[in-house]
mmCIF file of C-alpha atoms and ligand atoms in Angstrom:
data_model
loop_
_atom_site.group_PDB
_atom_site.id
_atom_site.type_symbol
_atom_site.label_atom_id
_atom_site.label_comp_id
_atom_site.label_asym_id
_atom_site.label_seq_id
_atom_site.Cartn_x
_atom_site.Cartn_y
_atom_site.Cartn_z
ATOM 1 C CA MET A 1 0.182 0.078 -0.152
ATOM 2 C CA PRO A 2 1.211 3.337 -0.827
ATOM 3 C CA HIS A 3 2.433 5.403 2.235
ATOM 4 C CA ASP A 4 0.233 8.392 0.922
ATOM 5 C CA GLU A 5 -3.060 6.495 1.004
ATOM 6 C CA HIS A 6 -4.767 8.565 3.860
ATOM 7 C CA CYS A 7 -2.751 12.007 2.712
ATOM 8 C CA HIS A 8 -4.712 14.838 2.033
ATOM 9 C CA PRO A 9 -4.892 15.921 -1.752
ATOM 10 C CA ASP A 10 -2.869 18.967 -1.103
ATOM 11 C CA THR A 11 -0.155 16.558 0.192
ATOM 12 C CA LEU A 12 -0.462 14.177 -2.918
ATOM 13 C CA ALA A 13 0.123 17.319 -5.316
ATOM 14 C CA ALA A 14 3.017 18.615 -3.610
ATOM 15 C CA ARG A 15 4.781 15.783 -3.467
ATOM 16 C CA GLY A 16 4.013 14.651 -7.184
ATOM 17 C CA LEU A 17 2.283 11.626 -5.538
ATOM 18 C CA GLY A 18 5.077 9.345 -6.795
ATOM 19 C CA ASP A 19 7.920 7.648 -4.875
ATOM 20 C CA ALA A 20 11.362 7.884 -5.874
ATOM 21 C CA GLU A 21 12.512 4.990 -7.898
ATOM 22 C CA PRO A 22 15.981 3.231 -8.866
ATOM 23 C CA PRO A 23 18.676 3.687 -10.014
ATOM 24 C CA TYR A 24 18.904 7.489 -8.737
ATOM 25 C CA TYR A 25 16.119 7.737 -6.566
ATOM 26 C CA ASP A 26 15.226 11.333 -8.087
ATOM 27 C CA ILE A 27 12.903 13.482 -6.119
ATOM 28 C CA VAL A 28 11.137 14.534 -9.355
ATOM 29 C CA PRO A 29 10.125 12.257 -12.007
ATOM 30 C CA PRO A 30 12.596 11.919 -15.095
ATOM 31 C CA LEU A 31 11.264 13.319 -18.639
ATOM 32 C CA HIS A 32 10.653 10.202 -20.893
ATOM 33 C CA LEU A 33 11.253 11.472 -24.543
ATOM 34 C CA ALA A 34 11.332 7.632 -26.123
ATOM 35 C CA SER A 35 8.742 7.507 -29.085
ATOM 36 C CA THR A 36 8.978 3.695 -29.612
ATOM 37 C CA PHE A 37 9.850 0.959 -26.923
ATOM 38 C CA GLU A 38 12.048 -2.347 -27.715
ATOM 39 C CA ARG A 39 10.449 -5.494 -27.911
ATOM 40 C CA ALA A 40 12.139 -8.804 -26.576
ATOM 41 C CA ALA A 41 13.034 -11.846 -28.657
ATOM 42 C CA ASP A 42 9.889 -13.690 -27.627
ATOM 43 C CA GLY A 43 8.004 -11.002 -29.015
ATOM 44 C CA GLY A 44 6.573 -9.247 -25.761
ATOM 45 C CA TYR A 45 7.330 -5.882 -24.438
ATOM 46 C CA PRO A 46 9.195 -5.930 -21.169
ATOM 47 C CA GLY A 47 8.412 -2.039 -20.497
ATOM 48 C CA GLY A 48 4.938 -2.766 -21.319
ATOM 49 C CA ARG A 49 4.946 0.128 -23.716
ATOM 50 C CA VAL A 50 4.862 -0.134 -27.378
ATOM 51 C CA TYR A 51 4.688 2.959 -29.338
ATOM 52 C CA ALA A 52 4.306 6.703 -27.586
ATOM 53 C CA ARG A 53 0.840 7.453 -29.516
ATOM 54 C CA ASP A 54 -0.776 4.599 -27.976
ATOM 55 C CA ALA A 55 0.623 5.249 -23.971
ATOM 56 C CA SER A 56 3.728 7.159 -23.078
ATOM 57 C CA PRO A 57 5.394 7.115 -19.939
ATOM 58 C CA ALA A 58 5.779 10.696 -20.048
ATOM 59 C CA TYR A 59 2.120 10.645 -18.584
ATOM 60 C CA ASP A 60 2.158 8.446 -16.042
ATOM 61 C CA ALA A 61 2.836 10.677 -13.104
ATOM 62 C CA ALA A 62 0.488 13.540 -14.190
ATOM 63 C CA GLU A 63 -2.068 10.961 -15.017
ATOM 64 C CA ALA A 64 -2.101 9.069 -11.760
ATOM 65 C CA LEU A 65 -1.951 12.356 -9.899
ATOM 66 C CA LEU A 66 -5.133 13.813 -11.737
ATOM 67 C CA CYS A 67 -6.931 10.519 -10.987
ATOM 68 C CA ARG A 68 -6.275 10.619 -7.187
ATOM 69 C CA LEU A 69 -7.189 14.321 -6.919
ATOM 70 C CA GLU A 70 -10.553 13.701 -9.214
ATOM 71 C CA GLN A 71 -10.774 10.471 -7.337
ATOM 72 C CA GLY A 72 -11.624 8.495 -10.355
ATOM 73 C CA ALA A 73 -10.705 5.121 -12.237
ATOM 74 C CA ALA A 74 -8.489 6.702 -14.997
ATOM 75 C CA ALA A 75 -7.014 9.711 -16.510
ATOM 76 C CA ALA A 76 -5.998 10.613 -19.713
ATOM 77 C CA LEU A 77 -3.750 13.737 -21.087
ATOM 78 C CA PHE A 78 -4.610 15.506 -24.275
ATOM 79 C CA ALA A 79 -2.899 18.024 -26.491
ATOM 80 C CA SER A 80 -5.699 20.585 -25.262
ATOM 81 C CA GLY A 81 -8.846 21.070 -23.340
ATOM 82 C CA MET A 82 -10.208 21.082 -27.036
ATOM 83 C CA ALA A 83 -8.610 17.722 -27.777
ATOM 84 C CA ALA A 84 -10.013 16.265 -24.325
ATOM 85 C CA ALA A 85 -13.458 17.696 -25.045
ATOM 86 C CA THR A 86 -13.812 16.806 -28.410
ATOM 87 C CA ALA A 87 -12.870 13.165 -27.787
ATOM 88 C CA VAL A 88 -15.600 12.783 -25.851
ATOM 89 C CA LEU A 89 -18.204 13.886 -28.394
ATOM 90 C CA LEU A 90 -16.254 11.840 -30.956
ATOM 91 C CA ALA A 91 -16.859 8.998 -28.899
ATOM 92 C CA LEU A 92 -20.746 9.488 -29.552
ATOM 93 C CA ARG A 93 -22.762 7.053 -32.123
ATOM 94 C CA PRO A 94 -24.201 9.255 -35.244
ATOM 95 C CA GLY A 95 -27.891 9.899 -33.821
ATOM 96 C CA ALA A 96 -26.955 10.379 -30.370
ATOM 97 C CA ARG A 97 -28.918 13.104 -28.394
ATOM 98 C CA VAL A 98 -26.706 15.549 -26.496
ATOM 99 C CA VAL A 99 -27.887 18.391 -23.733
ATOM 100 C CA ALA A 100 -25.334 21.454 -23.390
ATOM 101 C CA PRO A 101 -25.535 24.357 -21.210
ATOM 102 C CA GLN A 102 -26.278 27.949 -23.163
ATOM 103 C CA ALA A 103 -23.113 29.565 -21.094
ATOM 104 C CA MET A 104 -20.412 27.165 -21.911
ATOM 105 C CA TYR A 105 -16.769 28.083 -23.045
ATOM 106 C CA TRP A 106 -17.526 29.588 -26.398
ATOM 107 C CA ALA A 107 -15.040 27.637 -28.588
ATOM 108 C CA LEU A 108 -16.516 24.426 -27.614
ATOM 109 C CA ARG A 109 -20.086 25.460 -27.939
ATOM 110 C CA ARG A 110 -19.165 26.682 -31.872
ATOM 111 C CA TRP A 111 -17.842 23.380 -32.467
ATOM 112 C CA LEU A 112 -20.411 21.398 -30.914
ATOM 113 C CA ILE A 113 -23.172 22.810 -33.068
ATOM 114 C CA GLU A 114 -21.009 22.300 -36.224
ATOM 115 C CA PHE A 115 -20.192 18.860 -34.931
ATOM 116 C CA SER A 116 -23.818 17.933 -34.301
ATOM 117 C CA THR A 117 -25.221 18.959 -37.718
ATOM 118 C CA ASN A 118 -22.354 16.916 -39.443
ATOM 119 C CA TRP A 119 -22.588 14.277 -37.390
ATOM 120 C CA GLN A 120 -26.139 13.770 -36.872
ATOM 121 C CA ILE A 121 -26.473 14.369 -33.442
ATOM 122 C CA THR A 122 -29.387 16.176 -31.994
ATOM 123 C CA LEU A 123 -28.331 18.795 -29.603
ATOM 124 C CA ASP A 124 -30.263 20.782 -27.110
ATOM 125 C CA PHE A 125 -29.131 23.934 -25.101
ATOM 126 C CA TYR A 126 -30.426 24.574 -21.409
ATOM 127 C CA ALA A 127 -30.462 28.014 -19.886
ATOM 128 C CA ASP A 128 -30.608 26.364 -16.174
ATOM 129 C CA GLY A 129 -31.684 23.416 -14.066
ATOM 130 C CA ASP A 130 -34.918 23.416 -14.725
ATOM 131 C CA GLU A 131 -34.735 23.617 -18.390
ATOM 132 C CA LEU A 132 -32.141 21.057 -17.969
ATOM 133 C CA ALA A 133 -34.761 18.681 -16.029
ATOM 134 C CA GLU A 134 -37.482 19.558 -18.882
ATOM 135 C CA LEU A 135 -34.980 18.526 -21.801
ATOM 136 C CA LEU A 136 -34.111 15.309 -19.981
ATOM 137 C CA GLY A 137 -37.594 14.338 -19.920
ATOM 138 C CA ARG A 138 -36.748 12.817 -23.052
ATOM 139 C CA PRO A 139 -34.208 10.130 -23.272
ATOM 140 C CA ALA A 140 -30.199 11.308 -24.148
ATOM 141 C CA ASP A 141 -26.832 10.247 -24.616
ATOM 142 C CA LEU A 142 -24.886 12.918 -23.193
ATOM 143 C CA VAL A 143 -25.380 16.010 -20.983
ATOM 144 C CA TRP A 144 -22.438 18.670 -20.501
ATOM 145 C CA VAL A 145 -22.129 20.739 -17.630
ATOM 146 C CA GLU A 146 -19.667 23.419 -16.993
ATOM 147 C CA THR A 147 -19.535 24.849 -13.616
ATOM 148 C CA PRO A 148 -18.789 27.818 -12.907
ATOM 149 C CA ALA A 149 -19.336 28.451 -16.641
ATOM 150 C CA ASN A 150 -17.761 31.252 -18.805
ATOM 151 C CA PRO A 151 -18.171 34.250 -18.646
ATOM 152 C CA THR A 152 -21.127 34.862 -16.186
ATOM 153 C CA TRP A 153 -19.991 32.084 -13.845
ATOM 154 C CA GLU A 154 -23.371 30.491 -13.559
ATOM 155 C CA ILE A 155 -23.697 27.398 -11.301
ATOM 156 C CA THR A 156 -24.922 24.139 -12.306
ATOM 157 C CA ASP A 157 -25.838 21.759 -9.535
ATOM 158 C CA ILE A 158 -23.910 18.743 -10.281
ATOM 159 C CA ALA A 159 -25.476 16.384 -7.989
ATOM 160 C CA ARG A 160 -28.579 17.185 -9.541
ATOM 161 C CA ALA A 161 -27.683 17.217 -13.068
ATOM 162 C CA ALA A 162 -26.322 13.736 -12.634
ATOM 163 C CA ASP A 163 -29.988 12.313 -11.344
ATOM 164 C CA LEU A 164 -31.312 13.639 -14.189
ATOM 165 C CA ALA A 165 -28.858 12.478 -16.927
ATOM 166 C CA HIS A 166 -28.858 8.814 -15.300
ATOM 167 C CA ALA A 167 -32.771 8.860 -15.585
ATOM 168 C CA ALA A 168 -32.622 9.818 -19.011
ATOM 169 C CA GLY A 169 -30.028 7.156 -20.006
ATOM 170 C CA ALA A 170 -27.103 9.820 -20.228
ATOM 171 C CA ARG A 171 -23.654 10.163 -19.189
ATOM 172 C CA LEU A 172 -22.995 13.305 -17.401
ATOM 173 C CA VAL A 173 -19.390 15.339 -18.289
ATOM 174 C CA VAL A 174 -18.483 18.147 -16.710
ATOM 175 C CA ASP A 175 -16.031 20.829 -17.319
ATOM 176 C CA SER A 176 -14.475 21.400 -14.336
ATOM 177 C CA THR A 177 -11.833 23.581 -15.750
ATOM 178 C CA VAL A 178 -12.624 26.815 -13.320
ATOM 179 C CA ALA A 179 -13.366 25.054 -10.514
ATOM 180 C CA THR A 180 -10.408 23.063 -10.019
ATOM 181 C CA PRO A 181 -9.874 19.707 -7.801
ATOM 182 C CA VAL A 182 -9.166 22.137 -5.202
ATOM 183 C CA PHE A 183 -13.124 23.329 -4.881
ATOM 184 C CA THR A 184 -15.080 20.542 -6.689
ATOM 185 C CA ARG A 185 -14.781 16.820 -7.073
ATOM 186 C CA PRO A 186 -17.684 16.249 -9.818
ATOM 187 C CA LEU A 187 -17.038 12.666 -10.051
ATOM 188 C CA ASN A 188 -18.245 12.144 -6.223
ATOM 189 C CA LEU A 189 -21.203 14.172 -7.109
ATOM 190 C CA GLY A 190 -22.303 11.461 -9.384
ATOM 191 C CA ALA A 191 -20.274 13.013 -12.876
ATOM 192 C CA ASP A 192 -19.244 10.025 -15.103
ATOM 193 C CA ILE A 193 -16.250 12.041 -16.675
ATOM 194 C CA VAL A 194 -14.745 15.252 -15.591
ATOM 195 C CA MET A 195 -12.902 17.676 -17.830
ATOM 196 C CA HIS A 196 -10.334 20.138 -17.609
ATOM 197 C CA SER A 197 -8.374 22.505 -19.786
ATOM 198 C CA ALA A 198 -5.170 21.937 -18.102
ATOM 199 C CA THR A 199 -3.921 24.800 -19.942
ATOM 200 C CA LYS A 200 -5.473 26.823 -16.876
ATOM 201 C CA TYR A 201 -4.979 26.022 -13.221
ATOM 202 C CA LEU A 202 -3.663 22.654 -13.295
ATOM 203 C CA ASN A 203 -0.457 23.801 -14.835
ATOM 204 C CA GLY A 204 -0.897 27.530 -14.070
ATOM 205 C CA HIS A 205 1.764 29.256 -15.497
ATOM 206 C CA SER A 206 0.567 30.262 -18.948
ATOM 207 C CA ASP A 207 3.457 27.819 -20.787
ATOM 208 C CA VAL A 208 1.433 24.719 -21.631
ATOM 209 C CA VAL A 209 -1.648 23.774 -23.754
ATOM 210 C CA ALA A 210 -3.036 20.850 -22.366
ATOM 211 C CA GLY A 211 -6.084 18.790 -21.408
ATOM 212 C CA VAL A 212 -7.048 15.909 -19.437
ATOM 213 C CA LEU A 213 -10.272 13.524 -18.908
ATOM 214 C CA VAL A 214 -10.958 11.701 -15.563
ATOM 215 C CA ALA A 215 -13.623 8.907 -15.972
ATOM 216 C CA ARG A 216 -15.363 7.379 -12.814
ATOM 217 C CA VAL A 217 -15.140 3.992 -14.293
ATOM 218 C CA GLU A 218 -13.221 2.379 -16.892
ATOM 219 C CA ASP A 219 -16.139 1.254 -19.310
ATOM 220 C CA GLU A 220 -16.840 1.159 -23.091
ATOM 221 C CA LEU A 221 -17.333 4.772 -23.665
ATOM 222 C CA TRP A 222 -13.702 5.217 -21.716
ATOM 223 C CA ALA A 223 -12.363 2.662 -23.949
ATOM 224 C CA ARG A 224 -13.666 4.623 -27.272
ATOM 225 C CA ILE A 225 -12.163 7.702 -25.853
ATOM 226 C CA LYS A 226 -8.935 6.401 -25.166
ATOM 227 C CA SER A 227 -8.810 4.725 -28.638
ATOM 228 C CA THR A 228 -9.741 8.466 -29.815
ATOM 229 C CA ARG A 229 -6.911 9.730 -28.089
ATOM 230 C CA ALA A 230 -4.563 6.952 -29.532
ATOM 231 C CA SER A 231 -5.361 6.841 -33.267
ATOM 232 C CA GLY A 232 -6.832 10.553 -33.443
ATOM 233 C CA GLY A 233 -3.368 11.050 -32.229
ATOM 234 C CA ALA A 234 -4.009 14.391 -30.236
ATOM 235 C CA ILE A 235 -1.372 13.707 -27.729
ATOM 236 C CA LEU A 236 0.771 16.034 -25.441
ATOM 237 C CA GLY A 237 4.119 16.236 -25.770
ATOM 238 C CA PRO A 238 6.484 14.569 -23.371
ATOM 239 C CA PHE A 239 7.944 17.821 -21.956
ATOM 240 C CA GLU A 240 4.388 19.396 -21.941
ATOM 241 C CA ALA A 241 3.395 16.748 -19.710
ATOM 242 C CA TRP A 242 6.688 17.105 -17.304
ATOM 243 C CA LEU A 243 5.520 20.604 -16.987
ATOM 244 C CA LEU A 244 2.099 20.000 -16.056
ATOM 245 C CA ASN A 245 3.367 17.763 -13.570
ATOM 246 C CA ARG A 246 5.577 20.300 -11.985
ATOM 247 C CA GLY A 247 2.469 23.142 -11.977
ATOM 248 C CA LEU A 248 0.410 20.439 -10.528
ATOM 249 C CA ARG A 249 2.599 20.326 -7.535
ATOM 250 C CA THR A 250 1.791 23.784 -6.367
ATOM 251 C CA LEU A 251 -1.871 23.819 -7.679
ATOM 252 C CA PHE A 252 -3.302 23.671 -3.855
ATOM 253 C CA PRO A 253 -1.508 27.065 -2.696
ATOM 254 C CA ARG A 254 -1.887 28.914 -6.111
ATOM 255 C CA VAL A 255 -5.280 28.084 -6.652
ATOM 256 C CA ARG A 256 -6.332 29.137 -2.960
ATOM 257 C CA ALA A 257 -4.263 32.481 -2.858
ATOM 258 C CA ALA A 258 -5.859 33.275 -6.159
ATOM 259 C CA ALA A 259 -9.476 32.378 -4.872
ATOM 260 C CA ASP A 260 -8.959 34.143 -1.648
ATOM 261 C CA SER A 261 -7.766 37.417 -3.794
ATOM 262 C CA ALA A 262 -10.779 37.072 -6.009
ATOM 263 C CA ALA A 263 -12.959 37.160 -3.266
ATOM 264 C CA SER A 264 -11.791 40.095 -1.871
ATOM 265 C CA ILE A 265 -11.618 41.825 -5.260
ATOM 266 C CA ALA A 266 -15.247 40.763 -5.720
ATOM 267 C CA ALA A 267 -16.506 42.375 -2.387
ATOM 268 C CA HIS A 268 -14.298 45.429 -2.899
ATOM 269 C CA PHE A 269 -16.117 46.332 -6.106
ATOM 270 C CA GLU A 270 -19.678 45.163 -5.639
ATOM 271 C CA HIS A 271 -20.962 48.330 -4.661
ATOM 272 C CA HIS A 272 -18.376 50.619 -6.436
ATOM 273 C CA PRO A 273 -20.058 53.677 -8.356
ATOM 274 C CA ALA A 274 -18.296 52.663 -11.615
ATOM 275 C CA ILE A 275 -19.400 49.190 -11.526
ATOM 276 C CA ALA A 276 -22.772 47.957 -12.804
ATOM 277 C CA ALA A 277 -22.378 44.083 -11.466
ATOM 278 C CA VAL A 278 -19.827 41.916 -10.138
ATOM 279 C CA LEU A 279 -20.439 38.247 -11.246
ATOM 280 C CA TYR A 280 -18.771 35.989 -8.787
ATOM 281 C CA PRO A 281 -20.136 32.698 -7.109
ATOM 282 C CA GLY A 282 -18.866 33.715 -3.879
ATOM 283 C CA LEU A 283 -21.052 36.687 -3.571
ATOM 284 C CA PRO A 284 -24.541 35.773 -1.897
ATOM 285 C CA SER A 285 -25.673 38.164 -4.674
ATOM 286 C CA HIS A 286 -24.789 35.628 -7.373
ATOM 287 C CA PRO A 287 -28.020 33.689 -8.783
ATOM 288 C CA GLY A 288 -25.802 30.504 -8.129
ATOM 289 C CA HIS A 289 -24.466 31.426 -4.853
ATOM 290 C CA ASP A 290 -26.402 28.667 -2.890
ATOM 291 C CA ILE A 291 -25.410 25.698 -4.913
ATOM 292 C CA ALA A 292 -21.986 26.520 -5.360
ATOM 293 C CA ALA A 293 -21.683 27.380 -1.240
ATOM 294 C CA ARG A 294 -23.137 23.366 -1.289
ATOM 295 C CA GLN A 295 -21.253 21.957 -4.244
ATOM 296 C CA MET A 296 -17.752 23.885 -3.836
ATOM 297 C CA GLU A 297 -15.619 23.106 -0.827
ATOM 298 C CA GLY A 298 -13.535 25.698 0.403
ATOM 299 C CA GLY A 299 -13.641 28.317 -2.055
ATOM 300 C CA TYR A 300 -15.456 29.726 -5.382
ATOM 301 C CA GLY A 301 -12.773 30.146 -7.625
ATOM 302 C CA ALA A 302 -10.299 32.774 -8.998
ATOM 303 C CA MET A 303 -12.458 33.726 -12.040
ATOM 304 C CA LEU A 304 -14.993 36.975 -11.940
ATOM 305 C CA SER A 305 -16.325 39.259 -14.381
ATOM 306 C CA LEU A 306 -16.808 43.125 -14.061
ATOM 307 C CA ARG A 307 -19.867 44.716 -15.815
ATOM 308 C CA ILE A 308 -18.810 48.499 -16.225
ATOM 309 C CA ARG A 309 -20.912 51.178 -16.362
ATOM 310 C CA GLY A 310 -20.878 53.406 -19.516
ATOM 311 C CA GLY A 311 -20.994 50.067 -21.479
ATOM 312 C CA GLU A 312 -18.810 48.756 -24.110
ATOM 313 C CA ASP A 313 -16.564 52.079 -24.459
ATOM 314 C CA ALA A 314 -16.109 52.242 -20.965
ATOM 315 C CA ALA A 315 -15.146 48.591 -20.401
ATOM 316 C CA ARG A 316 -12.590 48.698 -23.259
ATOM 317 C CA ALA A 317 -11.079 52.001 -21.743
ATOM 318 C CA VAL A 318 -10.640 50.430 -18.191
ATOM 319 C CA ALA A 319 -8.932 47.218 -20.120
ATOM 320 C CA ALA A 320 -6.470 49.602 -21.930
ATOM 321 C CA ARG A 321 -5.911 51.598 -18.594
ATOM 322 C CA VAL A 322 -4.872 48.870 -16.411
ATOM 323 C CA ARG A 323 -0.857 48.071 -15.679
ATOM 324 C CA LEU A 324 -0.721 45.209 -13.883
ATOM 325 C CA PHE A 325 -3.295 43.200 -15.192
ATOM 326 C CA ARG A 326 -2.016 41.549 -18.550
ATOM 327 C CA ARG A 327 -4.617 42.249 -21.522
ATOM 328 C CA ALA A 328 -5.195 38.777 -23.037
ATOM 329 C CA THR A 329 -7.232 35.527 -23.172
ATOM 330 C CA SER A 330 -6.976 32.541 -21.262
ATOM 331 C CA LEU A 331 -6.968 32.356 -17.223
ATOM 332 C CA GLY A 332 -5.824 30.125 -14.383
ATOM 333 C CA SER A 333 -2.259 31.362 -14.183
ATOM 334 C CA VAL A 334 -0.235 33.055 -11.644
ATOM 335 C CA GLU A 335 -0.567 36.476 -13.069
ATOM 336 C CA SER A 336 -4.018 38.408 -13.410
ATOM 337 C CA LEU A 337 -5.494 38.918 -16.763
ATOM 338 C CA ILE A 338 -8.267 40.692 -18.014
ATOM 339 C CA GLU A 339 -10.044 41.046 -21.314
ATOM 340 C CA HIS A 340 -12.869 42.304 -23.038
ATOM 341 C CA ARG A 341 -14.787 39.091 -23.817
ATOM 342 C CA ALA A 342 -17.332 39.894 -26.348
ATOM 343 C CA SER A 343 -14.738 41.216 -28.595
ATOM 344 C CA VAL A 344 -12.487 38.173 -28.121
ATOM 345 C CA GLU A 345 -15.335 36.006 -28.643
ATOM 346 C CA GLY A 346 -16.476 38.149 -31.813
ATOM 347 C CA SER A 347 -20.049 37.808 -33.855
ATOM 348 C CA GLY A 348 -22.374 35.581 -32.627
ATOM 349 C CA THR A 349 -21.309 36.000 -28.945
ATOM 350 C CA ARG A 350 -23.903 35.897 -25.858
ATOM 351 C CA CYS A 351 -21.293 37.566 -23.912
ATOM 352 C CA PRO A 352 -22.293 41.298 -22.425
ATOM 353 C CA VAL A 353 -20.498 44.001 -23.952
ATOM 354 C CA ASP A 354 -19.947 45.939 -20.835
ATOM 355 C CA LEU A 355 -18.131 42.865 -19.164
ATOM 356 C CA LEU A 356 -14.620 42.711 -18.496
ATOM 357 C CA ARG A 357 -13.469 38.643 -17.678
ATOM 358 C CA VAL A 358 -11.005 39.216 -14.651
ATOM 359 C CA SER A 359 -8.322 35.835 -14.045
ATOM 360 C CA VAL A 360 -6.850 36.915 -10.719
ATOM 361 C CA GLY A 361 -3.489 35.718 -9.915
ATOM 362 C CA ILE A 362 -1.314 35.705 -6.909
ATOM 363 C CA GLU A 363 0.196 38.840 -6.794
ATOM 364 C CA ASN A 364 -0.544 41.302 -3.749
ATOM 365 C CA VAL A 365 -4.243 41.710 -3.818
ATOM 366 C CA GLN A 366 -4.034 45.398 -2.872
ATOM 367 C CA ASP A 367 -2.072 46.244 -5.607
ATOM 368 C CA LEU A 368 -4.528 44.473 -8.045
ATOM 369 C CA ILE A 369 -7.476 46.459 -6.352
ATOM 370 C CA ASN A 370 -5.586 49.605 -6.762
ATOM 371 C CA ASP A 371 -4.816 48.896 -10.415
ATOM 372 C CA LEU A 372 -8.729 48.628 -11.324
ATOM 373 C CA GLU A 373 -9.294 51.504 -9.164
ATOM 374 C CA GLN A 374 -7.145 53.899 -11.025
ATOM 375 C CA ALA A 375 -8.306 52.320 -14.351
ATOM 376 C CA LEU A 376 -11.631 52.925 -13.274
ATOM 377 C CA ARG A 377 -10.929 56.364 -12.315
ATOM 378 C CA ALA A 378 -9.198 57.411 -15.401
ATOM 379 C CA THR A 379 -12.076 56.345 -17.298
ATOM 380 C CA ALA A 380 -14.754 57.975 -15.154
ATOM 381 C CA ASP A 381 -12.933 61.504 -15.499
HETATM 382 C C1 PLP G 1 -9.511 26.986 -22.013
HETATM 383 C C2 PLP G 1 -10.974 26.340 -21.893
HETATM 384 C C3 PLP G 1 -11.144 25.039 -22.416
HETATM 385 C C4 PLP G 1 -10.692 24.846 -23.644
HETATM 386 O O1 PLP G 1 -9.505 24.302 -23.487
HETATM 387 P P1 PLP G 1 -8.003 24.619 -24.283
HETATM 388 O O2 PLP G 1 -6.527 23.910 -23.826
HETATM 389 O O3 PLP G 1 -7.757 26.131 -24.369
HETATM 390 O O4 PLP G 1 -8.089 23.723 -25.514
HETATM 391 C C5 PLP G 1 -12.339 24.556 -22.391
HETATM 392 N N1 PLP G 1 -13.232 24.924 -21.149
HETATM 393 C C6 PLP G 1 -13.031 25.868 -20.591
HETATM 394 C C7 PLP G 1 -13.940 26.206 -19.035
HETATM 395 C C8 PLP G 1 -11.532 26.579 -20.731
HETATM 396 O O5 PLP G 1 -11.524 27.894 -20.030
#
């Protein structure tokens, strides 16, 4: 029995899960670069590996740790969050019915619409839990949940969605990128698969694009997903997998510090005269707060959005005037980012034009508040 069996998840992450191994007993795992593995004279594979597209030892450390953190049966790294998400959908049969949220990562929503048309998938969108319940009065194959959801941080009750999905004969997949395993464990709440853009909090340093899926059970759907990775070839490079593993070791302190700062920033600006609304699930005024308080443990994440009084021009002006926040898309890194989301998403966006999406990092929170204050003041003058 591994001696970390009864440790808390933050201990598992800090230690990178693994035990040091011979011959050098390295404190960090080695980097496995091999694309292929030697066969024995008897035709067997003594190392248990054949070819790196099928199963690379470069993934073992991060996959094992993510499996433990999400409390699943199996994990698979992918070349990106989108590669992970699309692998689930590509494992469906033509004619399947998918139920997905109105508020979700926009690139996935756009792809899903194209894919469903080409693949003869029936696709229905829900706006909230009650609409989801109504849509699941009929049989379905897959239910997608993103919580908190981009870019307004709507909260979906995972346990309720799981009950509804299973009663309709569907699997539940949760995009938990924003919640992270620090605050939510969807598999324990009844989800079948949890997905992360590991580009975000899991890696946490804006230097890797990666994705991961963790499954509650290794069933036939999981086998099809693994086959999509191996044959479709959307695999992560060994060095990116190694960097991801390094980033994971500081996951808990990074995410907790960022979420504490996000809560302070949300509270500071909630009644600010230049702000029309602060969208953050940790605020009691947020429509999803009660569910978030039940299903998120220890924090509400580090993503929030500010709706700026004065509309689109004022929002863009504030984004132009910040000095510490970096103007960039993406989220979940140690540096704070801000973006005018509607103009990033472009035509067809559902994002309000006065909205600035903020990914809070681990800088000093007073410096971040001061930076937003000076940008808001300069815009109001
Ligand atoms: C970034 C993101 C994705 C897509 O992940 P990539 O790694 O960019 O492919 C999916 N879902 C959410 C919530 C994200 O933030």
